[in-house]
Amino acid sequence: MALSDRILRGVACGEISLAFLRWSSPQARAGSQLRTAVGLIGIDEVTEVDPGQITDADARRAGFSSAAGLRSSLDKHGPGSVYRLALRYEGLAPASPQEPVVLGGRERAAIDRRLAQLDVSAPRGPWTRQVLEVLARRPGVRVAELAAEQGRPVSRWKSDVWRLRELGLVEPLAAGFRLSSRGVSYLDGPG
């Protein structure tokens, strides 16, 4: 079972405590735990529900402004029953020892292209390599401290780190972030 980035981010920051998903059969069970990009997500409840019975309050807990908007979103996901999942953020997953990663030429080229797109689309110019190098030098330092040192808003730094996490180049620690094995291999390689 995979939750969208929108749901994961919402649960991690405490804005989302419910998810409504359409499945042909239940794909999660109460009491289970998901290891995700944002950390551990606990599933407290999985209940089949009638979409017509979803309230506006339920929709707000799921990150929607209204039940009608939530039902409209569910309708885009095809047939199947609607399940209500009660979710809670359980914190960062314990960091595992990093296994070395060897990037092939195609994978490195794909990362190069994606980072170049991020750099070109930023009004301030290239930033990706600089952020990767800062995280390589200062693993585990809180984003707020790194942002202050760079004279940038914390929200922008978090957004930058999130984009690099989505590419698998950065991973969270109990405090701050570090390069993933993939990120270390990318920085250490030709560039």
Short mmCIF file of C-alpha atoms in Angstrom, two decimals, residues 1-13 32-43 85 87-96 162 165-166 170-173 177:
data_model
loop_
_atom_site.label_atom_id
_atom_site.label_comp_id
_atom_site.label_asym_id
_atom_site.label_seq_id
_atom_site.Cartn_x
_atom_site.Cartn_y
_atom_site.Cartn_z
CA MET A 1 0.00 0.00 0.00
CA ALA A 2 1.36 3.43 -0.93
CA LEU A 3 0.11 6.78 0.35
CA SER A 4 0.50 9.90 -1.76
CA ASP A 5 3.16 12.48 -0.94
CA ARG A 6 0.34 14.90 0.00
CA ILE A 7 -0.97 12.48 2.62
CA LEU A 8 2.49 11.59 3.93
CA ARG A 9 3.49 15.23 4.36
CA GLY A 10 0.16 16.05 6.00
CA VAL A 11 0.44 13.20 8.52
CA ALA A 12 4.05 14.09 9.32
CA CYS A 13 3.18 17.72 10.09
CA SER A 32 0.21 -1.99 11.15
CA GLN A 33 3.00 0.47 10.49
CA LEU A 34 4.34 1.88 7.23
CA ARG A 35 7.95 2.87 6.67
CA THR A 36 7.71 5.90 4.36
CA ALA A 37 9.81 8.75 3.02
CA VAL A 38 8.67 10.96 5.92
CA GLY A 39 9.11 8.34 8.65
CA LEU A 40 6.89 5.78 10.32
CA ILE A 41 3.12 6.06 9.87
CA GLY A 42 0.86 4.06 12.17
CA ILE A 43 -2.50 2.78 10.93
CA LEU A 85 -7.81 4.88 7.52
CA LEU A 87 -3.32 7.52 10.64
CA ARG A 88 -0.73 8.83 13.05
CA TYR A 89 2.87 9.93 12.70
CA GLU A 90 5.24 7.82 14.78
CA GLY A 91 8.47 9.65 14.04
CA LEU A 92 11.48 9.04 11.89
CA ALA A 93 12.45 5.49 11.09
CA PRO A 94 15.71 4.49 12.73
CA ALA A 95 18.56 5.18 10.38
CA SER A 96 20.01 2.00 8.99
CA TRP A 162 12.32 17.64 0.22
CA ARG A 165 14.69 13.46 -0.82
CA GLU A 166 12.18 12.69 -3.56
CA VAL A 170 18.89 12.74 1.00
CA GLU A 171 17.44 10.94 4.02
CA PRO A 172 16.23 12.12 7.43
CA LEU A 173 18.01 11.56 10.71
CA PHE A 177 19.32 15.17 7.27
#
